[in-house]
Coordinates of C-alpha atoms and ligand atoms in Angstrom, one line a residue:
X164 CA 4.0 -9.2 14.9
X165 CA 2.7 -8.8 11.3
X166 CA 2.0 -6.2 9.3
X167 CA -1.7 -7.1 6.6
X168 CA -3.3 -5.7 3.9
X169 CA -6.0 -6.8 1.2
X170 CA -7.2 -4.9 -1.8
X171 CA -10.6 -5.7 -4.0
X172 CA -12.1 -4.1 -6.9
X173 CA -9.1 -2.5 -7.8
X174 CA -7.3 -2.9 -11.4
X175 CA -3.7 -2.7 -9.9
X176 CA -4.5 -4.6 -6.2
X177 CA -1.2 -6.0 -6.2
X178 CA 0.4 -2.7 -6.6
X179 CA -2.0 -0.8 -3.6
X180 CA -1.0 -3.8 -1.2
X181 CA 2.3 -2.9 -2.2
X182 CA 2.1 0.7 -1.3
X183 CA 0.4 0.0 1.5
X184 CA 2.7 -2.2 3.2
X185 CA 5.2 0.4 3.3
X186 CA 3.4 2.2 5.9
X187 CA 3.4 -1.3 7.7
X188 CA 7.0 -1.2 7.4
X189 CA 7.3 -1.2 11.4
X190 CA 5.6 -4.1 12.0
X191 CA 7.3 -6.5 10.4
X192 CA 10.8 -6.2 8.7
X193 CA 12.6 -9.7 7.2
X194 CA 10.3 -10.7 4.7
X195 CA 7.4 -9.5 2.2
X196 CA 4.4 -11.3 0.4
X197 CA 1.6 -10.3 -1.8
X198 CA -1.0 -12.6 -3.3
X199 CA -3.1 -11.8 -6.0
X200 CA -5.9 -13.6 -8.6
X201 CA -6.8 -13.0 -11.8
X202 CA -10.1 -15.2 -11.8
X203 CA -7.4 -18.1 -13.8
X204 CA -4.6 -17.4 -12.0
X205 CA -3.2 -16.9 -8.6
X206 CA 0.2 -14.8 -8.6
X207 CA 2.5 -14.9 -5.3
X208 CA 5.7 -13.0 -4.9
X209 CA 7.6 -13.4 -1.3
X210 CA 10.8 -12.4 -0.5
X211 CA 12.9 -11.7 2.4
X212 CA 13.9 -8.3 2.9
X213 CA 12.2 -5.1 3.3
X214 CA 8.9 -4.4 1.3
X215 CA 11.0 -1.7 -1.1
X216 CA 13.4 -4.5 -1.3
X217 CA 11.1 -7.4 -2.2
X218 CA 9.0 -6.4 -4.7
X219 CA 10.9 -5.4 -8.4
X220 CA 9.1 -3.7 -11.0
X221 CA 9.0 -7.1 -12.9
X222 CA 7.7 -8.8 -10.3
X223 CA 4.4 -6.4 -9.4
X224 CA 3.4 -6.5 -13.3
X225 CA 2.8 -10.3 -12.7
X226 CA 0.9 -9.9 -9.9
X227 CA -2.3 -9.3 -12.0
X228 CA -5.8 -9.3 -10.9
X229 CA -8.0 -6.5 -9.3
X230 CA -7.6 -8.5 -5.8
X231 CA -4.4 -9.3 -3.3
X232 CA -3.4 -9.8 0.1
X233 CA -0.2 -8.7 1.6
X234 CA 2.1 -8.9 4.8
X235 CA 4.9 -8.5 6.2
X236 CA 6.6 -10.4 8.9
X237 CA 8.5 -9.4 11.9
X238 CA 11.7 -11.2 12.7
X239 CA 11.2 -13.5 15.4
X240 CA 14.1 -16.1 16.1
X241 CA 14.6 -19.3 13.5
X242 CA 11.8 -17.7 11.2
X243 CA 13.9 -16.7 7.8
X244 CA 13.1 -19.6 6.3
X245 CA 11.7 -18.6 2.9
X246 CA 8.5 -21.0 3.4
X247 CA 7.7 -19.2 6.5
X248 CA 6.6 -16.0 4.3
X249 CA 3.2 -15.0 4.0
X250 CA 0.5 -14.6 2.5
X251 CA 0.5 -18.8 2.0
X252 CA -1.5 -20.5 -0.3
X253 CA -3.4 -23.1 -1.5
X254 CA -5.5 -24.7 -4.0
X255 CA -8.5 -26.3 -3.4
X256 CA -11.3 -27.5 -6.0
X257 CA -9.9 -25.1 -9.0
X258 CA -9.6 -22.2 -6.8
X259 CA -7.3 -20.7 -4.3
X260 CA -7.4 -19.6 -0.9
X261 CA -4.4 -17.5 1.1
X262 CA -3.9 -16.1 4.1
X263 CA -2.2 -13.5 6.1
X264 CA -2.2 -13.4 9.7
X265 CA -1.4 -10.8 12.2
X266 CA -1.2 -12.6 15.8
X267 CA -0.7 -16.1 17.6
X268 CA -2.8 -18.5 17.7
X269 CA -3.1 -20.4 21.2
X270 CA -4.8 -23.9 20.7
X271 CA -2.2 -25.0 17.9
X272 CA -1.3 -28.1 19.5
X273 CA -4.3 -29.6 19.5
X274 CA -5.7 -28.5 16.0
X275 CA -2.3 -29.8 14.4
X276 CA -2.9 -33.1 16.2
X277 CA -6.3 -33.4 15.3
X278 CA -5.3 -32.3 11.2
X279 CA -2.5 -34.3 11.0
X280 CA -4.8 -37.3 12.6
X281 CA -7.2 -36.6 9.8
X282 CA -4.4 -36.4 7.0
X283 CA -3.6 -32.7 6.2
X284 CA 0.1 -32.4 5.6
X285 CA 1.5 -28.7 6.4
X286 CA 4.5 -27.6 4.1
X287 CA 5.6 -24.7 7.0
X288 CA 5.7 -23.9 10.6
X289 CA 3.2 -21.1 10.9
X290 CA 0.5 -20.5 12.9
X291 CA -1.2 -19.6 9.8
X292 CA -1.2 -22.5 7.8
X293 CA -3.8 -24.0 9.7
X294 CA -6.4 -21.5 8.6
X295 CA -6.1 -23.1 5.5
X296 CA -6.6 -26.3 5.9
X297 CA -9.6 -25.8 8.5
X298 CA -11.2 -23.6 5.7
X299 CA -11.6 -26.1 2.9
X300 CA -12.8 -29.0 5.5
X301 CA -16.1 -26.6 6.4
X302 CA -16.5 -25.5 2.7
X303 CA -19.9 -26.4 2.7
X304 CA -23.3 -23.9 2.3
X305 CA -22.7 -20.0 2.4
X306 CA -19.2 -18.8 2.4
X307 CA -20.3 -17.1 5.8
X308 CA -21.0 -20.4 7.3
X309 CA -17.9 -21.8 6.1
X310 CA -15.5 -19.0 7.3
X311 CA -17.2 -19.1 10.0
X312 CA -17.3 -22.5 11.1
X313 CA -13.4 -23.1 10.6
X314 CA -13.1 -20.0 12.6
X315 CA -14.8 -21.4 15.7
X316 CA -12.3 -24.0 15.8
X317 CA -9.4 -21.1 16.4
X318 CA -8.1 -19.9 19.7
X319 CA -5.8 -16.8 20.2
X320 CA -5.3 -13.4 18.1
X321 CA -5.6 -13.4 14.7
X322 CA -6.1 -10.3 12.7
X323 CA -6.7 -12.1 9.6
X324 CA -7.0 -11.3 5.6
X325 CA -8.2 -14.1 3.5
X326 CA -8.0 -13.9 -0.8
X327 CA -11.0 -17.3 -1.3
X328 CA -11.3 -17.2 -5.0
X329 CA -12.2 -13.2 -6.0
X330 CA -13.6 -12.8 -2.4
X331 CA -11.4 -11.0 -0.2
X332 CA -12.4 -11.4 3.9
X333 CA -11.3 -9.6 6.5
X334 CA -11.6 -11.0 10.6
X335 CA -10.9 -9.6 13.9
X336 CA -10.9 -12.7 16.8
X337 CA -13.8 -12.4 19.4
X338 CA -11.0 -10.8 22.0
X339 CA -9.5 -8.2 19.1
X340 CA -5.9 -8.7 20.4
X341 CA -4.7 -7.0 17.2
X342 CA -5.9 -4.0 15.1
X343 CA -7.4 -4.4 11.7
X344 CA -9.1 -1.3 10.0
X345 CA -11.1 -0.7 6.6
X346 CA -10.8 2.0 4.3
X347 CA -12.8 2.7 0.4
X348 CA -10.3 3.1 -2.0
X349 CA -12.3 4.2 -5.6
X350 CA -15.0 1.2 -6.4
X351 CA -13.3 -1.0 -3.8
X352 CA -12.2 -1.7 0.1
X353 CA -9.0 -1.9 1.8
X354 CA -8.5 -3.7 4.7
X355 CA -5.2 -3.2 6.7
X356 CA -3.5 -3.2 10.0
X357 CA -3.5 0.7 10.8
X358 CA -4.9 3.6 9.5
X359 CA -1.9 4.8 8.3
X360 CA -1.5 2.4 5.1
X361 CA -4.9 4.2 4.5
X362 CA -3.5 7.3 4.6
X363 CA -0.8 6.8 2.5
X364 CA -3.0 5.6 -0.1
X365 CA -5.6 8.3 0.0
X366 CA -8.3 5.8 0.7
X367 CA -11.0 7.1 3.1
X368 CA -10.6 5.4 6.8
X369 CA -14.7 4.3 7.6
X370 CA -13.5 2.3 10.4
X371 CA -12.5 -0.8 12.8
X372 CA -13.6 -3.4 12.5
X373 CA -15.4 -4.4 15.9
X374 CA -13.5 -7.7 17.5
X375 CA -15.4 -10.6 16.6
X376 CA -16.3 -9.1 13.2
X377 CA -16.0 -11.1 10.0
X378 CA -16.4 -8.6 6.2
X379 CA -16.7 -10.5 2.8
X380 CA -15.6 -8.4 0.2
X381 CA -16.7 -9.4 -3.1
X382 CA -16.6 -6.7 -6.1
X383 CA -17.9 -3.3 -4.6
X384 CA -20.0 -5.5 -2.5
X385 CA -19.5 -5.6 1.5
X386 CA -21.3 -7.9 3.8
X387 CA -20.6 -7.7 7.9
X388 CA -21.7 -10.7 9.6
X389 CA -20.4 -11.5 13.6
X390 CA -18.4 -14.7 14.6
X391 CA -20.7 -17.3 16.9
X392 CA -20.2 -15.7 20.1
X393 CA -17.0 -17.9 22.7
X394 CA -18.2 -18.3 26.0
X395 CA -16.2 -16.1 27.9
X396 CA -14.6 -13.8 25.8
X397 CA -13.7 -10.8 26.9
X398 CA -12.7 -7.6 24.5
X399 CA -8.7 -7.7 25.1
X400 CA -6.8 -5.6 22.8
X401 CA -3.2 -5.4 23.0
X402 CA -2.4 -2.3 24.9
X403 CA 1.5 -2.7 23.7
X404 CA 0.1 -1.7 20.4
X405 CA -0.6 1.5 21.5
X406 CA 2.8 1.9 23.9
X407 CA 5.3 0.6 21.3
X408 CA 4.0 -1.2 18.2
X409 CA 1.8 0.8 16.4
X410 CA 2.8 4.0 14.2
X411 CA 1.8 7.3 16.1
X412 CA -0.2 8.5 13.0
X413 CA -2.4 5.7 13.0
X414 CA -6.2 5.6 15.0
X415 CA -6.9 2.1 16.4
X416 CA -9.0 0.8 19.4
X417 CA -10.9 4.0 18.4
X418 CA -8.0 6.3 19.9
X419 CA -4.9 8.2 18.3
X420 CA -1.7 6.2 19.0
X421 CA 0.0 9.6 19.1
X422 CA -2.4 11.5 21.7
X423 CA -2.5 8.0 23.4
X424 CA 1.6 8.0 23.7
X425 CA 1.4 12.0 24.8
X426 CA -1.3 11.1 27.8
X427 CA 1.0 8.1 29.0
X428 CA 3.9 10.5 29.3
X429 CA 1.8 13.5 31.3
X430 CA 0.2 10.3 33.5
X431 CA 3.8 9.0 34.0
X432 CA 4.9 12.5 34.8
X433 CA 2.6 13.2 37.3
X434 CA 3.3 9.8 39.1
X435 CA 6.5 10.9 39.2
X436 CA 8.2 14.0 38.4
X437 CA 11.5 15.2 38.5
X438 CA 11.5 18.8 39.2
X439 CA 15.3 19.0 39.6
X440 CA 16.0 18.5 36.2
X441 CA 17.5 20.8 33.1
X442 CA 15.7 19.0 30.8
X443 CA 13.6 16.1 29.7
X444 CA 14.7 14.0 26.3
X445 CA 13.5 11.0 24.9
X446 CA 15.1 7.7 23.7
X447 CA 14.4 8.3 20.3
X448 CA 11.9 7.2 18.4
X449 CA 10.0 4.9 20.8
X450 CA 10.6 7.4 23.5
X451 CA 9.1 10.9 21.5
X452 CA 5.6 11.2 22.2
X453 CA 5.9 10.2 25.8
X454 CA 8.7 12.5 26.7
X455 CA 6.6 15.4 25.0
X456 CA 3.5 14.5 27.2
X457 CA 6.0 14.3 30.2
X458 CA 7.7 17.5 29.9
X459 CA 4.7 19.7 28.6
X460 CA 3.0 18.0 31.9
X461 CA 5.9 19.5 34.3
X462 CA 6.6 22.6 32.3
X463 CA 10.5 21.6 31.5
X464 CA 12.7 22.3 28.0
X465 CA 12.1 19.3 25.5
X466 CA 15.5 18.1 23.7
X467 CA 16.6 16.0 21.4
X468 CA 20.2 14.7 23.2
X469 CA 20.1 12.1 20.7
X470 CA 20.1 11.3 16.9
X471 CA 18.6 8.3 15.3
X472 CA 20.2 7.2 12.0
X473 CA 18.0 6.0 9.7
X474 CA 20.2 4.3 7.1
X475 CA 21.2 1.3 9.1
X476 CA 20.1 -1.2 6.8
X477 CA 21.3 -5.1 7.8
X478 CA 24.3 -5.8 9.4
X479 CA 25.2 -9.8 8.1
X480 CA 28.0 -9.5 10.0
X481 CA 29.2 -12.1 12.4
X482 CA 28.5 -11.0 16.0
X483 CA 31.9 -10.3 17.8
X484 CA 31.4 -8.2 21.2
X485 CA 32.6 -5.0 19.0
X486 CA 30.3 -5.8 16.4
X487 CA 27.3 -6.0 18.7
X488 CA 28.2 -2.4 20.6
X489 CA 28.8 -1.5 17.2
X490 CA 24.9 -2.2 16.4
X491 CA 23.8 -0.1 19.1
X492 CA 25.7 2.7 18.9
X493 CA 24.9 3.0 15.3
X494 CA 21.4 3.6 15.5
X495 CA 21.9 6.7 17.9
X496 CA 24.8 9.2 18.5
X497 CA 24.5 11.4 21.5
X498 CA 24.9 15.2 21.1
X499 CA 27.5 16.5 23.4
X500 CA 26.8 20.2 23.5
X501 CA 23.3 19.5 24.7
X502 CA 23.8 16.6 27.7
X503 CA 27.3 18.0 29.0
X504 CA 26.9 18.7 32.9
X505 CA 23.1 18.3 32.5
X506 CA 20.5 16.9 34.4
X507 CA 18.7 14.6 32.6
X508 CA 15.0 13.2 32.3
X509 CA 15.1 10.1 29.9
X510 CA 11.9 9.0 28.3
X511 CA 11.2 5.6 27.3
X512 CA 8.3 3.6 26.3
X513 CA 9.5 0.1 27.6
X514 CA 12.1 -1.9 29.4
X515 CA 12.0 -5.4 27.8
X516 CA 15.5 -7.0 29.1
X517 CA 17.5 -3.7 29.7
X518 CA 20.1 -4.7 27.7
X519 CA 19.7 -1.6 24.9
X520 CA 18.4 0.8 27.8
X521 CA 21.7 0.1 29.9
X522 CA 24.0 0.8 26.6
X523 CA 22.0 3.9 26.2
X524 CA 22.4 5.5 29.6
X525 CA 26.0 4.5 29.3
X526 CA 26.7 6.8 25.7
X527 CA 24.2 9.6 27.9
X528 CA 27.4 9.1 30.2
X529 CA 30.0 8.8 28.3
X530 CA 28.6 12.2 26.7
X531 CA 28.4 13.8 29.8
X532 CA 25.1 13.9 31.4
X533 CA 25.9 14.6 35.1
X534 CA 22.6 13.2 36.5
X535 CA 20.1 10.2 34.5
X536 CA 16.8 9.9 36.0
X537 CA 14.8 7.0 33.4
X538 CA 11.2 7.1 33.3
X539 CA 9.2 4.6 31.6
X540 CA 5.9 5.1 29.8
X541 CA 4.4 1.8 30.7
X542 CA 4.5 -0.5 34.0
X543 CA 7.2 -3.3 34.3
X544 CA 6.8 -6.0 31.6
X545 CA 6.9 -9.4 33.7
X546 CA 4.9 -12.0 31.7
X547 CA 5.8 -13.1 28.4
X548 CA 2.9 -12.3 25.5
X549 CA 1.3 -15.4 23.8
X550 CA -0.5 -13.1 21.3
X551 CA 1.7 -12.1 18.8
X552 CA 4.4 -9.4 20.5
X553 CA 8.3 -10.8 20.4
X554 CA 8.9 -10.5 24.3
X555 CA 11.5 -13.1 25.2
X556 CA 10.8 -15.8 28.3
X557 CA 10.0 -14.9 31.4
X558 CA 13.6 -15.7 32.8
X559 CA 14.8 -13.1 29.9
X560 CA 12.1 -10.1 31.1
X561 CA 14.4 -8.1 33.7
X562 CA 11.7 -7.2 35.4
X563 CA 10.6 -10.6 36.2
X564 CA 13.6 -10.9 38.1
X565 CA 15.1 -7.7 39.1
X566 CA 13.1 -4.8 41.4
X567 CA 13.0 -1.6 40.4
X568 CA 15.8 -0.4 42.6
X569 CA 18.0 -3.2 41.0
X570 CA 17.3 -2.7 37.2
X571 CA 18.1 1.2 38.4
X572 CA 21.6 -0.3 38.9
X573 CA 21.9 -2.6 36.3
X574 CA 21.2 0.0 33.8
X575 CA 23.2 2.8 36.0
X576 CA 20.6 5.6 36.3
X577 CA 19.9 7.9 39.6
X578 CA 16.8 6.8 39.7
X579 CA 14.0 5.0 37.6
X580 CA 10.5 5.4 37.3
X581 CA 7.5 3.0 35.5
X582 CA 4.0 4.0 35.1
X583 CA 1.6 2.4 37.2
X584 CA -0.9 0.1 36.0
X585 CA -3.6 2.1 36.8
X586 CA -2.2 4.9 35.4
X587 CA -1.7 3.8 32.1
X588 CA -5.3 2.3 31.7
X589 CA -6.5 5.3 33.7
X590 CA -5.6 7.2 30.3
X591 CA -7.3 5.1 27.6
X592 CA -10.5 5.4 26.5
X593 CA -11.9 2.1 26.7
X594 CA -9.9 1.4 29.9
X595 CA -11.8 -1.7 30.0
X596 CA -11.1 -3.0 26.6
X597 CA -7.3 -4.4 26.8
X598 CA -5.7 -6.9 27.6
X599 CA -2.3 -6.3 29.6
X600 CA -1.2 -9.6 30.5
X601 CA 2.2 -8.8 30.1
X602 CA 2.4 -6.5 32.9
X603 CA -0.4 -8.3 35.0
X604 CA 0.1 -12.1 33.9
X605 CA -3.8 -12.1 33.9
X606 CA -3.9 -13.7 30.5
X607 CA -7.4 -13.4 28.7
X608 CA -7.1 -16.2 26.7
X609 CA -6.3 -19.4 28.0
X610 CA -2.3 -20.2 27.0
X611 CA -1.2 -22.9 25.3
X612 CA -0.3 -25.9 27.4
X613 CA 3.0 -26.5 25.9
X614 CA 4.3 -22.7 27.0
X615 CA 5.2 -23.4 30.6
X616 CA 8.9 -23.2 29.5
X617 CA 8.6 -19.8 28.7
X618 CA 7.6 -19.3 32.0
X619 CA 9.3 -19.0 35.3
X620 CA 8.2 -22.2 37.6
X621 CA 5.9 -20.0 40.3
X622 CA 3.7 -18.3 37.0
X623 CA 3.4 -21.7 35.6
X624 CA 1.8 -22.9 38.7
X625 CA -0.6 -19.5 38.6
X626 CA -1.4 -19.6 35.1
X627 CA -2.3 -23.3 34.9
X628 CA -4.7 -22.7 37.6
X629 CA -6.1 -19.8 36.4
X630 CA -6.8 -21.2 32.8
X631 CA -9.0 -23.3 33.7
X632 CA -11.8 -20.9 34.3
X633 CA -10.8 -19.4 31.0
X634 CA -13.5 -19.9 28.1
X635 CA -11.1 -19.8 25.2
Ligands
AMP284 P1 15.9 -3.2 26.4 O1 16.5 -2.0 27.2 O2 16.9 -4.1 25.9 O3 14.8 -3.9 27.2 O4 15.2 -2.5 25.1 C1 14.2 -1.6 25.3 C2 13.8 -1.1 24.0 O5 13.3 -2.2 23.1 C3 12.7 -0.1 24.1 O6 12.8 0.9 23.2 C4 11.5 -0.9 23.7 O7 10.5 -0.1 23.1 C5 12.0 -1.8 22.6 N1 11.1 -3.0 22.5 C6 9.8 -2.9 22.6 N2 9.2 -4.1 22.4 C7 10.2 -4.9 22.1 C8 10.2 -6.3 21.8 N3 9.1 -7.0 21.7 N4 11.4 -6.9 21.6 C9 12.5 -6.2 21.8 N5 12.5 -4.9 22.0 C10 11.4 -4.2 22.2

């Protein structure tokens, strides 16, 4: 998960991606890039860190030029390596070309066999890179064609922002896994993962752009032009954006992530209520909105039985078994005058492994809640995502291995709830528009051969055999 941005026409770009990528904080939190030209001069600053952290004063007054890219990158295991930070970037015939990439791609295997057969040497691990180097093979003709062809190549989710010289383009993938919005800021365009970045920087929000949609940016100058359409691709945007990932107070796949959250919780609620109860709280903050749309649904008291601390920061510190309680607990303290002797509703958006859900219920406990019923604002998460959200193997997924009744007593509630598949796309507005493969294992997009480990033997045998009806 990545957080993007890209600024044009604007005499301090570097300094809007900036701001910008604080409100895509929450996408992505160990490292920071922004990429910016001067029509001499390319400027890159990347650090690790978060975006306040990686950007000095000194270091946005080089960034000149009145166009820049920016991301940030979500931690994913073995990844802090400071060549893994994007945007990257290249030279090629006098000018540059860099890239940031929201998503996975799925058909990396074969295009890095096929580069590195031809000669291209690749300086870092990502994904990403490879956009690069398929770029300045089609440069030939209109930029359109060019951008275009190398994209044809690419299989998976990409939400991409590209800086080509003073050009800035902006692509959704024919399937739209991830969101990717434009906004008019003065005499230029933004382009950036959620509306909220918009927001923050007063730009006006005009709107999505459509899956398969490629914008060229040059000046105050848009063109829209469509990818060449991929056989059998469906529309399949990630519905975990709109469960977990994305910030409430951003609009994307044409809905309000907020309202979207508040309808899960009065679906999940009337699936399956708990009348009984004294009250319903959330886990907070991925619980919130869900737990409001639960208890408004069933007419019960809303309260907060738990504080989030917001000033965690890193912990560098070695793990030892007090050291990793240590990291849970710090993040949220129960309040004892409100759970003691109460009968509880706990809201939360997701089980991944159960691992933090079990350590919360336990503090509930230990604070005195006399009866924990969980309920869970999206079905069971079996299948492992090959589109860009950090969800472990299928072996690590609890419920991949555990039924409902058993992660109930592995995490040590009275009873626990999920929303039903149906339910949840019951609520959305372009039911038909998602892809939910990590709840159904019907993956849109074929998945990369070389994934099978991540999979548990009998899906391996499914997905293989269901891929190869799959177009891309
Ligand atoms: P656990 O009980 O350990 O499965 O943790 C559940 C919490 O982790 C919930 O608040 C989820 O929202 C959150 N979560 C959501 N997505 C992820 C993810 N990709 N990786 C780890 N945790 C996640």
């Amino acid at each position: 998960m990545c957080g993007i941005i890209g600024v044009s026409n604007h005499t301090e770009a570097a300094k809007i991606a900036f701001l910008g990528l604080y409100a895509l904080q929450h996408r992505g939190e160990e490292a920071a890039g922004i990429a910016s030209y001067d029509t001499e001069n390319i400027h890159v600053v990347k650090n690790l860190g978060l975006v306040a952290d990686a950007f000095g004063e000194p270091s946005l007054q080089g960034l000149k030029g009145t166009v820049a890219i920016g991301h940030c990158r979500y931690s994913t295991t073995g990844s802090s390596n400071i060549k893994n930070i994007q945007p990257f970037m290249a030279m090629h015939k006098g000018k540059p070309i860099a890239v940031a990439h929201n998503g996975n791609l799925t058909n990396t295997e074969e295009l890095y066999k096929k580069l590195e057969e031809e000669g291209s040497i690749f300086q870092t691990t990502m994904d990403s890179e490879i956009f690069v180097h398929l770029l300045v093979r089609t440069r030939n003709g209109t930029m359109k064609d060019w951008v275009s062809k190398a994209l044809e190549q690419v299989r998976g989710a990409y939400s991409v922002v590209f800086l080509i010289g003073d050009t800035i383009v902006g692509v959704r993938d024919p399937s739209g896994f991830r969101p990717l919005c434009l906004g008019k800021l003065e005499d230029g365009y933004i382009l950036a993962s959620e509306s909220c970045a918009l927001d923050l920087l007063k730009a006006q929000f005009l709107r999505e752009l459509e899956p398969g949609e490629m914008i060229f940016i040059k000046g105050n100058q848009l063109e829209s032009h469509r990818l060449p359409s991929m056989g059998t691709t469906r529309i399949a945007q990630c519905i975990f954006e709109n469960v977990y990932f994305a910030r409430p107070d951003s609009n994307i796949f044409n809905d309000n992530v907020y309202e979207v959250r508040k309808r899960l919780g009065s679906q999940l609620a009337k699936e399956h209520p708990v009348k009984e109860a004294d009250f319903v709280m959330a886990i907070p903050d991925s619980g919130n909105y869900a737990a409001l749309g639960y208890a408004t649904e069933l007419g019960l008291p809303l309260e907060v039985g738990m504080i989030r601390n917001h000033y965690i920061g890193r912990t560098f510190i070695q793990p030892s078994q007090f050291l990793r309680d240590f990291r849970v607990r710090v993040k949220l303290n129960p309040i004892r005058n409100v759970l003691k002797g109460k009968r509880v509703v706990v809201v939360e958006d997701s089980i991944v492994r159960g691992t933090t859900s079990r350590s919360r219920i336990e503090v509930l406990r230990n604070a005195g809640a006399k009866e924990i019923h969980m309920r869970i604002s999206c079905p069971p998460i079996k299948y492992p995502c090959f589109y860009g959200i950090d969800f472990p193997s299928q072996k690590e997924l609890i419920a991949a291995n555990k039924s409902i009744a058993e992660i109930a007593k592995f995490i040590q509630v009275d009873s626990l709830e999920y929303l039903s598949l149906e339910g949840m796309l019951g609520v959305m507005k372009q039911s038909g528009n998602f892809c939910f493969a990590c709840f159904s294992g019907d993956y849109p997009v074929k998945i990369p051969t070389n994934q099978s480990k991540y999979l548990l033997e009998e899906t391996a045998l499914k997905t293989a055999g269901r891929s190869e009806g799959l177009g891309t």
